[in-house]
Amino acid sequence: MYTKAELLDLYNMNLEDLLKESQKYLKDEVEFCSIISARTGKCSQNCRYCAQSSHYNTEIETHPLLSVETVVNAAKDSVKNGADRVAIVTSGKTPDESDFDTMLNMIKALNNQNIKSCASIGILNEEQAKQLSDVGLVRFHHNINTCKSYHPEICTTHTYEDRIRTVNLVKKYGIELCCGVIIGMGESVEQRVEMAMELAEINPESIPVNILTPIPNTPFEGYIDKIDEENVLRTLAIFKIACPASSIRLAGGKKARLSPETIEKAFKYCVDSTIVGNYLTTTGFTPQDDANLIRKIGRKLVTV
């Protein structure tokens, strides 16, 4: 594992050399995944970046938990568009007890359709983690969001340790782990390196990297200048170098924050996977756009 000083030296080296170093660790194939917002909005947590927090008047459209049938039909469409796995995403700190059985049925239904199931449903207790494992959930998504030292600047209604406990429960029950961050929230370069080190210690199968898209009426609405495209590339490269066994997944903010040239460099040098379609409360490229780019740079798509 790299030291903080070593990763900082890498982060600050010539960009072209850094990207070439990152490229050494890339997989041959690029994986597509898709997400379904099965419950949107009215979240009790005060994450300062989030449109779905009830603490801020963001005026997004909200809806209660979708039906199993609706989720399965949306997942089938995602697979037709090239997604290798589909994630059920719900707002809220923890799975509502009244909704959890429905979520379990969603996972079973996806598995019955031979769709790789993923869930992003909040902070878990041990019984919930066990039940998710028992119904055959393939992968659980739970971001650390930022490094431990910066977490109090992001959210005060739950702790970094709350997130790590869920991460450890997921691993305890043998579920694959998807665990990543949001960059551009005012963190320093050193803190981006800390994220890479903390993720390397967690060692998830997948690391989604989101670039903050500032949402009006949230505390971070004016944070558009907190990271530029070069530093996005530098961060992606450091994550790939620090976590070579993990799939670095370009996620939210791809279309809103990056030029076509930067996106092409990211796929060529830094990332092994991406989210296709729309991303909760922001919009993305079409799956065909992403597929065309992967082929253009000579990489392959994971076959569904």
XYZ file of C-alpha atoms in Angstrom:
304
model
C 0.000 0.000 0.000
C 1.280 3.465 -0.869
C 2.085 6.063 1.783
C 0.393 9.448 1.772
C 3.635 11.132 0.715
C 4.069 8.718 -2.193
C 0.533 9.292 -3.455
C 0.910 13.062 -3.149
C 4.093 12.880 -5.223
C 2.232 10.883 -7.846
C -0.752 13.248 -7.771
C 1.498 16.235 -8.458
C 3.661 14.704 -11.177
C 3.385 15.547 -14.866
C -0.215 14.743 -15.889
C 0.712 12.692 -18.938
C 3.111 10.559 -16.898
C 0.515 10.107 -14.150
C -2.113 8.956 -16.640
C 0.277 6.472 -18.228
C 1.050 5.065 -14.778
C -2.656 4.689 -14.059
C -3.262 2.992 -17.410
C -0.985 0.103 -16.368
C -3.682 -1.077 -13.929
C -6.735 -0.849 -16.197
C -8.791 -3.898 -17.049
C -9.325 -4.754 -20.712
C -13.102 -4.446 -20.506
C -15.387 -1.638 -19.377
C -18.489 -2.526 -17.357
C -21.784 -0.646 -17.598
C -24.205 -0.498 -14.690
C -27.478 1.334 -14.223
C -29.429 2.670 -11.263
C -33.136 2.888 -10.532
C -34.332 5.477 -8.027
C -36.869 3.273 -6.293
C -37.677 5.948 -3.694
C -36.786 9.605 -4.200
C -36.544 12.550 -1.814
C -37.617 13.458 1.734
C -34.380 12.182 3.269
C -33.826 13.022 6.944
C -30.065 13.485 6.540
C -28.372 16.856 6.012
C -25.715 15.871 3.456
C -24.800 19.287 2.111
C -24.527 18.235 -1.531
C -27.835 16.409 -1.850
C -30.999 17.423 -3.684
C -32.951 14.751 -1.812
C -32.340 16.103 1.686
C -35.459 17.404 3.441
C -33.249 20.071 5.045
C -33.098 22.023 1.766
C -35.807 23.378 -0.524
C -34.584 21.907 -3.805
C -38.061 21.374 -5.271
C -37.248 18.015 -6.853
C -39.991 15.547 -7.684
C -40.340 12.951 -4.940
C -42.053 9.590 -4.890
C -42.561 6.722 -2.424
C -41.169 3.241 -2.982
C -41.923 1.893 -6.439
C -43.579 -1.466 -7.010
C -41.540 -4.594 -7.653
C -43.005 -4.818 -11.166
C -41.996 -1.248 -12.025
C -38.430 -1.823 -10.856
C -38.083 -5.108 -12.752
C -39.383 -3.572 -15.982
C -36.955 -0.653 -15.649
C -34.113 -3.101 -14.973
C -34.944 -5.082 -18.106
C -34.731 -1.875 -20.144
C -31.347 -1.108 -18.593
C -30.007 -4.518 -19.548
C -31.224 -4.021 -23.115
C -29.147 -0.823 -23.128
C -26.003 -2.689 -22.126
C -26.018 -2.567 -18.319
C -24.281 -5.548 -16.736
C -25.890 -4.929 -13.333
C -28.734 -2.825 -11.964
C -28.874 -1.026 -8.618
C -32.003 -0.329 -6.591
C -31.452 3.069 -4.937
C -33.604 4.562 -2.190
C -33.373 7.832 -0.302
C -33.140 7.867 3.488
C -30.646 7.080 6.253
C -31.745 3.458 6.661
C -34.200 1.106 4.964
C -37.701 1.799 6.282
C -38.936 -1.255 8.149
C -42.258 -1.055 6.308
C -40.474 -1.062 2.930
C -37.673 -3.539 3.575
C -39.646 -6.659 2.646
C -40.551 -5.034 -0.680
C -36.869 -4.256 -1.266
C -35.999 -7.893 -0.596
C -38.638 -8.942 -3.122
C -37.153 -6.544 -5.677
C -33.751 -8.193 -5.269
C -35.208 -11.676 -5.610
C -37.107 -10.599 -8.723
C -33.961 -9.199 -10.359
C -32.062 -12.379 -9.578
C -34.903 -14.437 -11.070
C -34.432 -12.460 -14.313
C -30.688 -13.248 -14.239
C -29.936 -9.564 -13.675
C -27.039 -8.906 -11.302
C -28.682 -7.212 -8.338
C -27.237 -4.236 -6.520
C -28.814 -2.183 -3.740
C -28.057 1.256 -2.343
C -30.506 1.592 0.510
C -28.628 3.293 3.330
C -27.039 2.395 6.644
C -27.701 -1.227 7.637
C -27.989 -3.119 10.880
C -26.724 -6.671 11.148
C -30.084 -8.359 10.627
C -30.715 -6.366 7.463
C -27.284 -7.266 6.095
C -27.976 -10.943 6.822
C -31.366 -10.824 5.092
C -29.877 -9.174 2.021
C -27.284 -11.930 1.862
C -29.947 -14.605 2.350
C -31.991 -13.400 -0.657
C -28.899 -13.421 -2.852
C -28.024 -9.742 -3.224
C -24.941 -9.665 -5.433
C -23.556 -6.227 -4.553
C -24.305 -3.478 -2.029
C -23.449 0.146 -2.709
C -22.543 2.417 0.189
C -20.219 5.373 -0.342
C -17.898 6.829 2.259
C -18.605 10.068 0.305
C -15.371 11.724 1.431
C -12.397 11.041 3.674
C -12.748 10.735 7.432
C -11.112 14.109 8.109
C -13.568 15.993 5.871
C -16.773 14.126 6.700
C -17.959 16.616 9.377
C -17.998 19.308 6.663
C -20.336 17.164 4.543
C -22.865 15.772 7.015
C -23.605 15.991 10.743
C -26.683 13.740 11.033
C -24.575 10.582 10.735
C -20.873 9.875 11.075
C -18.095 8.474 8.922
C -17.981 5.564 11.382
C -21.679 4.825 10.710
C -20.784 4.316 7.059
C -17.766 2.149 7.838
C -19.894 -0.103 10.073
C -22.234 -0.749 7.140
C -19.272 -1.407 4.836
C -17.939 -3.974 7.310
C -21.329 -5.678 7.658
C -21.632 -6.018 3.882
C -18.220 -7.677 3.713
C -18.981 -9.875 6.741
C -21.998 -11.399 4.982
C -20.164 -12.060 1.741
C -21.875 -9.435 -0.415
C -19.769 -7.632 -3.017
C -19.104 -4.012 -2.083
C -19.419 -0.860 -4.182
C -17.977 2.044 -2.168
C -16.901 5.404 -3.507
C -16.852 9.162 -3.095
C -17.942 12.555 -4.355
C -15.120 14.905 -5.295
C -15.229 18.678 -5.715
C -16.949 19.366 -2.377
C -14.205 21.651 -1.097
C -11.771 18.953 -0.014
C -8.030 19.524 -0.385
C -5.663 17.557 -2.609
C -4.335 15.868 0.534
C -7.877 14.824 1.423
C -8.391 13.314 -2.021
C -5.292 11.251 -1.376
C -6.722 10.305 2.029
C -9.861 9.083 0.232
C -7.704 6.881 -1.990
C -5.906 5.422 1.034
C -9.121 4.773 2.946
C -10.699 3.115 -0.082
C -7.575 0.986 -0.564
C -7.964 -0.221 3.023
C -11.656 -1.023 2.448
C -10.782 -2.744 -0.867
C -14.238 -2.729 -2.500
C -14.958 -4.457 -5.789
C -16.118 -1.135 -7.257
C -15.286 2.510 -6.509
C -17.796 4.939 -8.050
C -16.361 8.444 -8.351
C -18.942 11.216 -8.548
C -18.075 14.821 -9.393
C -20.199 17.288 -7.472
C -22.935 18.854 -9.542
C -23.933 21.830 -7.382
C -27.664 21.824 -6.672
C -29.493 25.153 -6.166
C -30.618 25.773 -2.576
C -28.131 23.301 -1.082
C -25.151 24.574 0.955
C -22.832 23.552 -1.886
C -24.748 25.347 -4.643
C -21.787 27.664 -5.306
C -19.112 24.953 -5.371
C -18.715 24.728 -9.154
C -15.103 25.927 -8.923
C -13.907 23.515 -6.215
C -12.368 21.116 -8.734
C -11.334 21.459 -12.376
C -11.112 18.818 -15.078
C -7.378 18.269 -14.714
C -7.774 17.538 -11.011
C -10.657 15.173 -11.732
C -8.288 13.195 -13.970
C -5.531 13.334 -11.368
C -7.915 12.025 -8.710
C -9.214 9.192 -10.908
C -5.633 8.183 -11.714
C -4.599 8.162 -8.057
C -7.620 6.027 -7.153
C -6.708 3.514 -9.877
C -3.070 3.371 -8.748
C -3.932 3.109 -5.047
C -6.735 0.574 -5.625
C -5.608 -1.499 -8.620
C -7.884 -4.455 -7.873
C -11.007 -2.275 -7.647
C -13.049 -1.166 -10.630
C -12.919 2.643 -10.809
C -16.387 3.708 -11.943
C -17.065 7.123 -13.475
C -20.449 8.091 -12.064
C -22.482 11.250 -11.451
C -21.273 14.554 -12.874
C -19.712 12.991 -15.953
C -21.844 14.909 -18.440
C -22.393 18.032 -16.347
C -18.777 18.611 -15.329
C -16.492 17.073 -17.954
C -15.685 17.894 -21.575
C -15.772 15.109 -24.192
C -11.970 15.237 -24.312
C -11.630 14.699 -20.551
C -14.174 11.876 -20.569
C -12.215 10.160 -23.341
C -8.991 10.472 -21.327
C -10.719 9.086 -18.254
C -11.830 5.966 -20.140
C -8.468 5.602 -21.820
C -6.303 5.939 -18.718
C -8.224 5.764 -15.421
C -11.611 4.042 -15.268
C -12.865 0.475 -15.734
C -16.591 1.087 -15.551
C -19.331 3.691 -15.650
C -22.962 4.287 -14.800
C -25.102 4.570 -17.915
C -28.337 6.475 -18.321
C -29.547 9.016 -15.753
C -28.120 9.429 -12.267
C -30.835 10.000 -9.666
C -31.346 13.796 -9.835
C -28.956 14.645 -12.696
C -28.941 13.456 -16.298
C -26.277 11.504 -18.151
C -25.298 10.368 -21.623
C -27.247 7.716 -23.464
C -25.814 4.187 -23.186
C -25.079 4.298 -26.917
C -22.960 7.440 -26.424
C -20.835 5.634 -23.862
C -20.603 2.455 -25.937
C -19.448 4.417 -28.979
C -16.696 6.081 -26.955
C -15.464 2.762 -25.510
C -15.171 1.327 -29.000
C -13.501 4.493 -30.311
C -10.602 4.195 -27.864
C -10.203 0.474 -28.528
C -11.551 -0.979 -25.301
C -14.219 -3.668 -24.979
C -17.573 -3.752 -23.243
C -18.373 -6.431 -20.683
C -20.758 -8.842 -22.372
C -24.078 -9.124 -20.546
